[in-house]
């Protein structure tokens, strides 16, 4: 009887779908937006990646655009127009057909200046509205008032929505359909039965029948779950976890090389900020900022904090961001003597181990960063000691994220901040919001009515010019010039550019981890349980 | 030797180690030997070095000083507040007493950790690490007294029903005198027990903040900030000496617990 029961259970286990049939990974937080056109956080972006379709997709390994819902496209009129030829027979997840009217509907919403959406940031032009011409169910052409740099790439960020589906924006063209979302716990998806893409042999995609994303803030817990085989991948590992996991399972860890991310420090230059006038004067001095930059041993940050899995800070574009990273610029080097010289030229004096300004004020500032981030805490400790050698006293203040954001975006009650920048897109337009002086995310002095300094005005001009330049060589020249100004003025002290460190379970087939986000699931429809993946590759 | 004596002796040893940290520690708590990060224990570094090359033994000693000096200070403040509030609630009229008891309960129901986080976030930024530390413990003291106040009130209410208190009240003694001369000495063991309980509670409170990265700020060490490393369980297996701050905390809590025992409990 007992042996029959065991045999029965074994049979049941064989018949029931294996746990591996569900793709599992974690996100750090709940998605902040359910509007696919207004996505600003990684979690919302991931959900959109699973549930929605795009005209073109960038291959994160080759960085080339590949056909998506559009089987071909053509950029014309010097970067002012783009024509798409759509696939036939594509259906939304609820069975509603997809054609050029849906693209027109989506693009009208995206380019609307009345109700601005984030997905349209790169497409809205001051010069005038876009003209959309539908010349057939599969043919559509969009003409803009002025050239747009990297035009085709912008469509990698615009999800196509249905103009006719009763489900409205919830009807998607992505590989999965969202079935359940429990705040703070998990998000579940099932395979989109109407998904248009198939593999090379005509097999249905995606390979996994369902996907589950668990919301897991604790990185250690995420790592433990990965080890237990509960997760298929981790998109971002810190260097410590990478080393530890690599020691016990070298085949699971993937170093994707330099990422587009930067860790940086900046000083508050907001004129109305509630900080003493003499400190604001320091922070607004390019010599002061440059001297601080020169006084930091970036090699130590790389070696001690990132275990060598990072590159010393270089500038707005990490050396991985080719062709945009200005290779003519010399690497930032530790040079305390040069730093002191720059400071002395500005009236600072080192007296009894304390750096004082021309008015005799000892140089001391607070450095806020987000609490609980080990790497930033360590970097802050190293910077505190490096600057201490220059006679500068740094008070490190870890704050929980909401308080930190309140200070750096609203009240401006801070002096210096240590944070990171997550680059999603290789194109310089991805950083437009940070560099335009009018932008709310121009961190050191946001939302300026007009540029307060000549160099910020020049950066505004260069960024706007490159955004309207169709010729890539000319764009590169403009971006190079912009980086030279940034190097000279040092509004942001670049510290390190970390590597893209990931973990991928050997149980997951077809993964092609890349340095650019989304690093592991960019080809989610092709990710497969290892056995199915092996079968797929053998066919 | 009584268990209380063992506890007191342990506390004395720990205090001595903390107070003499400047002499006993082979290096400053912030000194970074960047060429020797994550070093294993050696003659030069008894507990090895941390990821920035700082001597773990020196940081533990300085952390002991920080945690063991400020936690009792905060416990004194909290116990005093608790005794004052508890006794006042006991000798006040029925309605006032009940209202105060309700207020204690409301304060107890507040999410202490979030309140601490919010208060810490609103503090001025440009304060030294020591000042920031003192403020953290002051906040712990100001928020940590209600449970002790409830115990003090209950003790006082029981004492008020006793014969000596009835006789005192019958003799026409005023409330203040009743409180100061008769009730307070009677409640001394209760209040002392609360003090001994609050000390480890505050050490652990600071440790919790430290694990969240919001306790003592770098580079100053405390047991809390040192315990932050314990989140990394694999490293502990490979480098068990990292458990030293946890061991110190455990010993301290045990010592305070033993020291807080009343003679009746020991018997």
PDB file of C-alpha atoms in Angstrom, chain A residues 124-346:
ATOM      1  CA  UNK A 124       8.234  65.796 -28.230  1.00  0.00           C
ATOM      2  CA  UNK A 125       9.784  68.739 -30.006  1.00  0.00           C
ATOM      3  CA  UNK A 126       9.452  72.441 -29.260  1.00  0.00           C
ATOM      4  CA  UNK A 127       9.401  73.102 -32.996  1.00  0.00           C
ATOM      5  CA  UNK A 128       5.969  71.548 -33.503  1.00  0.00           C
ATOM      6  CA  UNK A 129       3.807  68.439 -33.390  1.00  0.00           C
ATOM      7  CA  UNK A 130       4.608  65.206 -35.184  1.00  0.00           C
ATOM      8  CA  UNK A 131       2.638  64.234 -38.309  1.00  0.00           C
ATOM      9  CA  UNK A 132       1.511  60.625 -38.457  1.00  0.00           C
ATOM     10  CA  UNK A 133       0.536  59.079 -41.764  1.00  0.00           C
ATOM     11  CA  UNK A 134      -1.116  55.654 -41.894  1.00  0.00           C
ATOM     12  CA  UNK A 135      -0.890  54.366 -45.436  1.00  0.00           C
ATOM     13  CA  UNK A 136      -2.158  50.838 -44.844  1.00  0.00           C
ATOM     14  CA  UNK A 137      -2.827  48.352 -42.044  1.00  0.00           C
ATOM     15  CA  UNK A 138       0.894  47.602 -41.829  1.00  0.00           C
ATOM     16  CA  UNK A 139       2.405  50.873 -42.981  1.00  0.00           C
ATOM     17  CA  UNK A 140       2.909  54.001 -40.935  1.00  0.00           C
ATOM     18  CA  UNK A 141       5.221  56.996 -41.183  1.00  0.00           C
ATOM     19  CA  UNK A 142       5.904  59.598 -38.536  1.00  0.00           C
ATOM     20  CA  UNK A 143       7.438  62.952 -39.433  1.00  0.00           C
ATOM     21  CA  UNK A 144       8.779  65.269 -36.763  1.00  0.00           C
ATOM     22  CA  UNK A 145       9.230  69.039 -36.945  1.00  0.00           C
ATOM     23  CA  UNK A 146      12.977  68.728 -36.419  1.00  0.00           C
ATOM     24  CA  UNK A 147      15.538  65.937 -36.656  1.00  0.00           C
ATOM     25  CA  UNK A 148      15.749  63.635 -33.655  1.00  0.00           C
ATOM     26  CA  UNK A 149      19.017  61.941 -32.848  1.00  0.00           C
ATOM     27  CA  UNK A 150      18.929  58.180 -32.496  1.00  0.00           C
ATOM     28  CA  UNK A 151      15.311  58.257 -33.604  1.00  0.00           C
ATOM     29  CA  UNK A 152      14.812  54.537 -34.172  1.00  0.00           C
ATOM     30  CA  UNK A 153      16.272  53.676 -30.762  1.00  0.00           C
ATOM     31  CA  UNK A 154      13.608  55.756 -29.030  1.00  0.00           C
ATOM     32  CA  UNK A 155      10.972  53.269 -30.174  1.00  0.00           C
ATOM     33  CA  UNK A 156      12.616  50.632 -27.987  1.00  0.00           C
ATOM     34  CA  UNK A 157      11.038  52.471 -25.053  1.00  0.00           C
ATOM     35  CA  UNK A 158       7.515  52.974 -26.435  1.00  0.00           C
ATOM     36  CA  UNK A 159       5.050  50.150 -25.701  1.00  0.00           C
ATOM     37  CA  UNK A 160       2.341  49.699 -28.298  1.00  0.00           C
ATOM     38  CA  UNK A 161      -1.193  50.046 -26.918  1.00  0.00           C
ATOM     39  CA  UNK A 162      -4.509  48.981 -28.372  1.00  0.00           C
ATOM     40  CA  UNK A 163      -6.945  51.573 -29.665  1.00  0.00           C
ATOM     41  CA  UNK A 164      -9.808  49.067 -29.718  1.00  0.00           C
ATOM     42  CA  UNK A 165      -9.361  46.533 -26.946  1.00  0.00           C
ATOM     43  CA  UNK A 166     -11.973  46.601 -24.161  1.00  0.00           C
ATOM     44  CA  UNK A 167      -9.062  45.994 -21.791  1.00  0.00           C
ATOM     45  CA  UNK A 168      -7.480  49.272 -22.973  1.00  0.00           C
ATOM     46  CA  UNK A 169      -3.839  49.618 -21.823  1.00  0.00           C
ATOM     47  CA  UNK A 170      -3.954  46.257 -20.052  1.00  0.00           C
ATOM     48  CA  UNK A 171      -4.055  44.446 -23.382  1.00  0.00           C
ATOM     49  CA  UNK A 172      -0.415  43.883 -24.242  1.00  0.00           C
ATOM     50  CA  UNK A 173       1.765  42.500 -26.971  1.00  0.00           C
ATOM     51  CA  UNK A 174       4.439  41.167 -24.656  1.00  0.00           C
ATOM     52  CA  UNK A 175       5.301  37.539 -23.926  1.00  0.00           C
ATOM     53  CA  UNK A 176       3.390  37.462 -20.646  1.00  0.00           C
ATOM     54  CA  UNK A 177       0.086  38.601 -19.176  1.00  0.00           C
ATOM     55  CA  UNK A 178      -0.110  39.903 -15.635  1.00  0.00           C
ATOM     56  CA  UNK A 179      -2.454  37.761 -13.550  1.00  0.00           C
ATOM     57  CA  UNK A 180      -1.880  38.768  -9.957  1.00  0.00           C
ATOM     58  CA  UNK A 181      -0.132  41.553  -8.096  1.00  0.00           C
ATOM     59  CA  UNK A 182       0.219  41.572  -4.324  1.00  0.00           C
ATOM     60  CA  UNK A 183       1.888  44.693  -3.027  1.00  0.00           C
ATOM     61  CA  UNK A 184       5.138  43.973  -1.249  1.00  0.00           C
ATOM     62  CA  UNK A 185       4.913  40.276  -2.044  1.00  0.00           C
ATOM     63  CA  UNK A 186       4.836  39.142  -5.653  1.00  0.00           C
ATOM     64  CA  UNK A 187       3.631  39.680  -9.214  1.00  0.00           C
ATOM     65  CA  UNK A 188       2.501  36.692 -11.273  1.00  0.00           C
ATOM     66  CA  UNK A 189       2.282  36.295 -15.025  1.00  0.00           C
ATOM     67  CA  UNK A 190       1.146  33.600 -17.423  1.00  0.00           C
ATOM     68  CA  UNK A 191       2.249  33.056 -20.971  1.00  0.00           C
ATOM     69  CA  UNK A 192       0.505  35.262 -23.524  1.00  0.00           C
ATOM     70  CA  UNK A 193      -1.262  32.713 -25.727  1.00  0.00           C
ATOM     71  CA  UNK A 194      -1.469  35.294 -28.503  1.00  0.00           C
ATOM     72  CA  UNK A 195       2.213  36.211 -28.402  1.00  0.00           C
ATOM     73  CA  UNK A 196       3.340  36.884 -31.935  1.00  0.00           C
ATOM     74  CA  UNK A 197       6.951  35.788 -31.783  1.00  0.00           C
ATOM     75  CA  UNK A 198       8.039  32.163 -32.316  1.00  0.00           C
ATOM     76  CA  UNK A 199      11.459  30.549 -32.253  1.00  0.00           C
ATOM     77  CA  UNK A 200      13.511  29.628 -35.305  1.00  0.00           C
ATOM     78  CA  UNK A 201      11.734  26.264 -35.586  1.00  0.00           C
ATOM     79  CA  UNK A 202       8.289  27.785 -35.292  1.00  0.00           C
ATOM     80  CA  UNK A 203       7.906  26.789 -31.651  1.00  0.00           C
ATOM     81  CA  UNK A 204       5.777  28.978 -29.406  1.00  0.00           C
ATOM     82  CA  UNK A 205       7.469  31.543 -27.242  1.00  0.00           C
ATOM     83  CA  UNK A 206       7.967  32.244 -24.394  1.00  0.00           C
ATOM     84  CA  UNK A 207       9.337  28.923 -23.189  1.00  0.00           C
ATOM     85  CA  UNK A 208       8.306  29.371 -19.583  1.00  0.00           C
ATOM     86  CA  UNK A 209       4.576  28.901 -19.016  1.00  0.00           C
ATOM     87  CA  UNK A 210       4.496  31.440 -16.242  1.00  0.00           C
ATOM     88  CA  UNK A 211       6.669  33.909 -14.443  1.00  0.00           C
ATOM     89  CA  UNK A 212       6.705  35.111 -10.870  1.00  0.00           C
ATOM     90  CA  UNK A 213       8.526  38.144  -9.601  1.00  0.00           C
ATOM     91  CA  UNK A 214       8.945  38.297  -5.850  1.00  0.00           C
ATOM     92  CA  UNK A 215       9.397  41.663  -4.184  1.00  0.00           C
ATOM     93  CA  UNK A 216      12.518  41.249  -2.101  1.00  0.00           C
ATOM     94  CA  UNK A 217      14.296  44.232  -0.621  1.00  0.00           C
ATOM     95  CA  UNK A 218      16.885  42.235   1.248  1.00  0.00           C
ATOM     96  CA  UNK A 219      19.766  41.333  -1.041  1.00  0.00           C
ATOM     97  CA  UNK A 220      21.097  38.676   1.288  1.00  0.00           C
ATOM     98  CA  UNK A 221      17.724  36.967   1.253  1.00  0.00           C
ATOM     99  CA  UNK A 222      17.636  37.145  -2.531  1.00  0.00           C
ATOM    100  CA  UNK A 223      21.063  35.520  -2.670  1.00  0.00           C
ATOM    101  CA  UNK A 224      20.024  32.803  -0.215  1.00  0.00           C
ATOM    102  CA  UNK A 225      16.955  32.035  -2.308  1.00  0.00           C
ATOM    103  CA  UNK A 226      19.059  31.882  -5.451  1.00  0.00           C
ATOM    104  CA  UNK A 227      21.354  29.385  -3.776  1.00  0.00           C
ATOM    105  CA  UNK A 228      18.393  27.277  -2.711  1.00  0.00           C
ATOM    106  CA  UNK A 229      17.344  27.125  -6.356  1.00  0.00           C
ATOM    107  CA  UNK A 230      14.224  29.230  -5.833  1.00  0.00           C
ATOM    108  CA  UNK A 231      15.311  31.919  -8.293  1.00  0.00           C
ATOM    109  CA  UNK A 232      16.583  31.670 -11.840  1.00  0.00           C
ATOM    110  CA  UNK A 233      18.676  34.813 -11.842  1.00  0.00           C
ATOM    111  CA  UNK A 234      19.745  37.941 -10.009  1.00  0.00           C
ATOM    112  CA  UNK A 235      20.152  40.994 -12.230  1.00  0.00           C
ATOM    113  CA  UNK A 236      22.377  42.983  -9.925  1.00  0.00           C
ATOM    114  CA  UNK A 237      24.836  41.619  -7.392  1.00  0.00           C
ATOM    115  CA  UNK A 238      27.215  43.612  -5.268  1.00  0.00           C
ATOM    116  CA  UNK A 239      30.901  42.725  -5.475  1.00  0.00           C
ATOM    117  CA  UNK A 240      30.901  40.934  -2.092  1.00  0.00           C
ATOM    118  CA  UNK A 241      28.024  38.649  -3.026  1.00  0.00           C
ATOM    119  CA  UNK A 242      29.533  38.096  -6.457  1.00  0.00           C
ATOM    120  CA  UNK A 243      32.810  36.940  -4.941  1.00  0.00           C
ATOM    121  CA  UNK A 244      31.131  34.700  -2.396  1.00  0.00           C
ATOM    122  CA  UNK A 245      28.798  33.085  -4.900  1.00  0.00           C
ATOM    123  CA  UNK A 246      31.611  32.779  -7.414  1.00  0.00           C
ATOM    124  CA  UNK A 247      33.718  30.870  -4.888  1.00  0.00           C
ATOM    125  CA  UNK A 248      31.104  28.170  -4.460  1.00  0.00           C
ATOM    126  CA  UNK A 249      29.508  28.148  -7.918  1.00  0.00           C
ATOM    127  CA  UNK A 250      31.722  29.792 -10.547  1.00  0.00           C
ATOM    128  CA  UNK A 251      29.360  28.898 -13.375  1.00  0.00           C
ATOM    129  CA  UNK A 252      26.531  30.884 -11.753  1.00  0.00           C
ATOM    130  CA  UNK A 253      28.181  34.292 -11.661  1.00  0.00           C
ATOM    131  CA  UNK A 254      28.487  36.536 -14.695  1.00  0.00           C
ATOM    132  CA  UNK A 255      30.571  39.681 -14.895  1.00  0.00           C
ATOM    133  CA  UNK A 256      29.064  41.640 -17.757  1.00  0.00           C
ATOM    134  CA  UNK A 257      31.909  44.147 -17.699  1.00  0.00           C
ATOM    135  CA  UNK A 258      31.582  47.879 -17.246  1.00  0.00           C
ATOM    136  CA  UNK A 259      28.010  49.075 -16.897  1.00  0.00           C
ATOM    137  CA  UNK A 260      26.561  52.473 -17.703  1.00  0.00           C
ATOM    138  CA  UNK A 261      26.245  53.174 -13.995  1.00  0.00           C
ATOM    139  CA  UNK A 262      28.183  55.709 -12.004  1.00  0.00           C
ATOM    140  CA  UNK A 263      28.681  56.404  -8.330  1.00  0.00           C
ATOM    141  CA  UNK A 264      29.188  60.070  -7.732  1.00  0.00           C
ATOM    142  CA  UNK A 265      29.326  62.877  -5.261  1.00  0.00           C
ATOM    143  CA  UNK A 266      28.016  66.375  -5.763  1.00  0.00           C
ATOM    144  CA  UNK A 267      27.784  69.604  -3.838  1.00  0.00           C
ATOM    145  CA  UNK A 268      24.606  71.570  -3.305  1.00  0.00           C
ATOM    146  CA  UNK A 269      24.830  74.714  -5.456  1.00  0.00           C
ATOM    147  CA  UNK A 270      21.214  75.854  -5.054  1.00  0.00           C
ATOM    148  CA  UNK A 271      21.270  79.584  -4.303  1.00  0.00           C
ATOM    149  CA  UNK A 272      18.222  79.433  -2.012  1.00  0.00           C
ATOM    150  CA  UNK A 273      19.443  76.354  -0.133  1.00  0.00           C
ATOM    151  CA  UNK A 274      19.467  76.824   3.659  1.00  0.00           C
ATOM    152  CA  UNK A 275      23.244  76.511   3.998  1.00  0.00           C
ATOM    153  CA  UNK A 276      25.755  79.152   5.092  1.00  0.00           C
ATOM    154  CA  UNK A 277      26.738  81.610   2.338  1.00  0.00           C
ATOM    155  CA  UNK A 278      30.450  80.869   2.727  1.00  0.00           C
ATOM    156  CA  UNK A 279      29.818  77.159   2.131  1.00  0.00           C
ATOM    157  CA  UNK A 280      27.721  77.883  -0.931  1.00  0.00           C
ATOM    158  CA  UNK A 281      30.655  79.922  -2.194  1.00  0.00           C
ATOM    159  CA  UNK A 282      32.958  76.888  -1.826  1.00  0.00           C
ATOM    160  CA  UNK A 283      30.463  74.597  -3.494  1.00  0.00           C
ATOM    161  CA  UNK A 284      30.036  76.988  -6.411  1.00  0.00           C
ATOM    162  CA  UNK A 285      33.768  77.134  -6.959  1.00  0.00           C
ATOM    163  CA  UNK A 286      34.989  74.849  -9.741  1.00  0.00           C
ATOM    164  CA  UNK A 287      38.454  74.889  -8.133  1.00  0.00           C
ATOM    165  CA  UNK A 288      37.038  73.599  -4.836  1.00  0.00           C
ATOM    166  CA  UNK A 289      35.050  70.862  -6.543  1.00  0.00           C
ATOM    167  CA  UNK A 290      38.013  69.928  -8.713  1.00  0.00           C
ATOM    168  CA  UNK A 291      40.318  69.813  -5.695  1.00  0.00           C
ATOM    169  CA  UNK A 292      37.941  67.483  -3.873  1.00  0.00           C
ATOM    170  CA  UNK A 293      37.871  65.308  -6.983  1.00  0.00           C
ATOM    171  CA  UNK A 294      41.675  65.251  -7.160  1.00  0.00           C
ATOM    172  CA  UNK A 295      41.925  64.291  -3.483  1.00  0.00           C
ATOM    173  CA  UNK A 296      39.986  61.053  -3.749  1.00  0.00           C
ATOM    174  CA  UNK A 297      41.880  57.812  -4.316  1.00  0.00           C
ATOM    175  CA  UNK A 298      39.556  56.199  -6.824  1.00  0.00           C
ATOM    176  CA  UNK A 299      41.808  53.164  -7.168  1.00  0.00           C
ATOM    177  CA  UNK A 300      41.178  52.382  -3.507  1.00  0.00           C
ATOM    178  CA  UNK A 301      37.430  52.721  -4.000  1.00  0.00           C
ATOM    179  CA  UNK A 302      37.641  50.208  -6.838  1.00  0.00           C
ATOM    180  CA  UNK A 303      39.930  47.820  -4.986  1.00  0.00           C
ATOM    181  CA  UNK A 304      38.474  47.918  -1.487  1.00  0.00           C
ATOM    182  CA  UNK A 305      34.793  48.532  -2.101  1.00  0.00           C
ATOM    183  CA  UNK A 306      34.237  46.860  -5.462  1.00  0.00           C
ATOM    184  CA  UNK A 307      36.924  44.163  -5.161  1.00  0.00           C
ATOM    185  CA  UNK A 308      38.316  45.333  -8.487  1.00  0.00           C
ATOM    186  CA  UNK A 309      34.971  44.909 -10.267  1.00  0.00           C
ATOM    187  CA  UNK A 310      34.601  48.551 -11.241  1.00  0.00           C
ATOM    188  CA  UNK A 311      36.551  51.230 -13.064  1.00  0.00           C
ATOM    189  CA  UNK A 312      37.664  54.523 -11.541  1.00  0.00           C
ATOM    190  CA  UNK A 313      35.162  57.312 -12.190  1.00  0.00           C
ATOM    191  CA  UNK A 314      35.734  58.913 -15.548  1.00  0.00           C
ATOM    192  CA  UNK A 315      32.824  61.161 -16.433  1.00  0.00           C
ATOM    193  CA  UNK A 316      29.216  61.274 -17.551  1.00  0.00           C
ATOM    194  CA  UNK A 317      29.823  58.366 -19.894  1.00  0.00           C
ATOM    195  CA  UNK A 318      31.608  55.327 -18.542  1.00  0.00           C
ATOM    196  CA  UNK A 319      34.346  53.935 -20.785  1.00  0.00           C
ATOM    197  CA  UNK A 320      31.763  51.253 -21.724  1.00  0.00           C
ATOM    198  CA  UNK A 321      29.557  53.852 -23.384  1.00  0.00           C
ATOM    199  CA  UNK A 322      31.181  53.781 -26.792  1.00  0.00           C
ATOM    200  CA  UNK A 323      31.277  55.860 -28.922  1.00  0.00           C
ATOM    201  CA  UNK A 324      30.112  58.563 -26.510  1.00  0.00           C
ATOM    202  CA  UNK A 325      32.782  58.320 -23.808  1.00  0.00           C
ATOM    203  CA  UNK A 326      35.421  60.968 -24.550  1.00  0.00           C
ATOM    204  CA  UNK A 327      38.598  58.924 -24.882  1.00  0.00           C
ATOM    205  CA  UNK A 328      40.665  62.080 -25.366  1.00  0.00           C
ATOM    206  CA  UNK A 329      40.212  62.947 -21.691  1.00  0.00           C
ATOM    207  CA  UNK A 330      42.828  61.686 -19.279  1.00  0.00           C
ATOM    208  CA  UNK A 331      41.679  59.404 -16.452  1.00  0.00           C
ATOM    209  CA  UNK A 332      40.962  61.189 -13.174  1.00  0.00           C
ATOM    210  CA  UNK A 333      44.000  60.720 -10.957  1.00  0.00           C
ATOM    211  CA  UNK A 334      44.672  61.228  -7.262  1.00  0.00           C
ATOM    212  CA  UNK A 335      46.891  64.267  -6.934  1.00  0.00           C
ATOM    213  CA  UNK A 336      46.805  65.909  -3.547  1.00  0.00           C
ATOM    214  CA  UNK A 337      49.521  68.429  -4.385  1.00  0.00           C
ATOM    215  CA  UNK A 338      47.653  69.663  -7.442  1.00  0.00           C
ATOM    216  CA  UNK A 339      44.483  69.812  -5.386  1.00  0.00           C
ATOM    217  CA  UNK A 340      46.143  71.950  -2.723  1.00  0.00           C
ATOM    218  CA  UNK A 341      47.534  74.244  -5.380  1.00  0.00           C
ATOM    219  CA  UNK A 342      44.090  74.766  -6.857  1.00  0.00           C
ATOM    220  CA  UNK A 343      42.685  75.526  -3.441  1.00  0.00           C
ATOM    221  CA  UNK A 344      45.463  77.967  -2.575  1.00  0.00           C
ATOM    222  CA  UNK A 345      44.776  79.830  -5.797  1.00  0.00           C
ATOM    223  CA  UNK A 346      41.210  80.266  -4.540  1.00  0.00           C
TER     224      UNK A 346
END
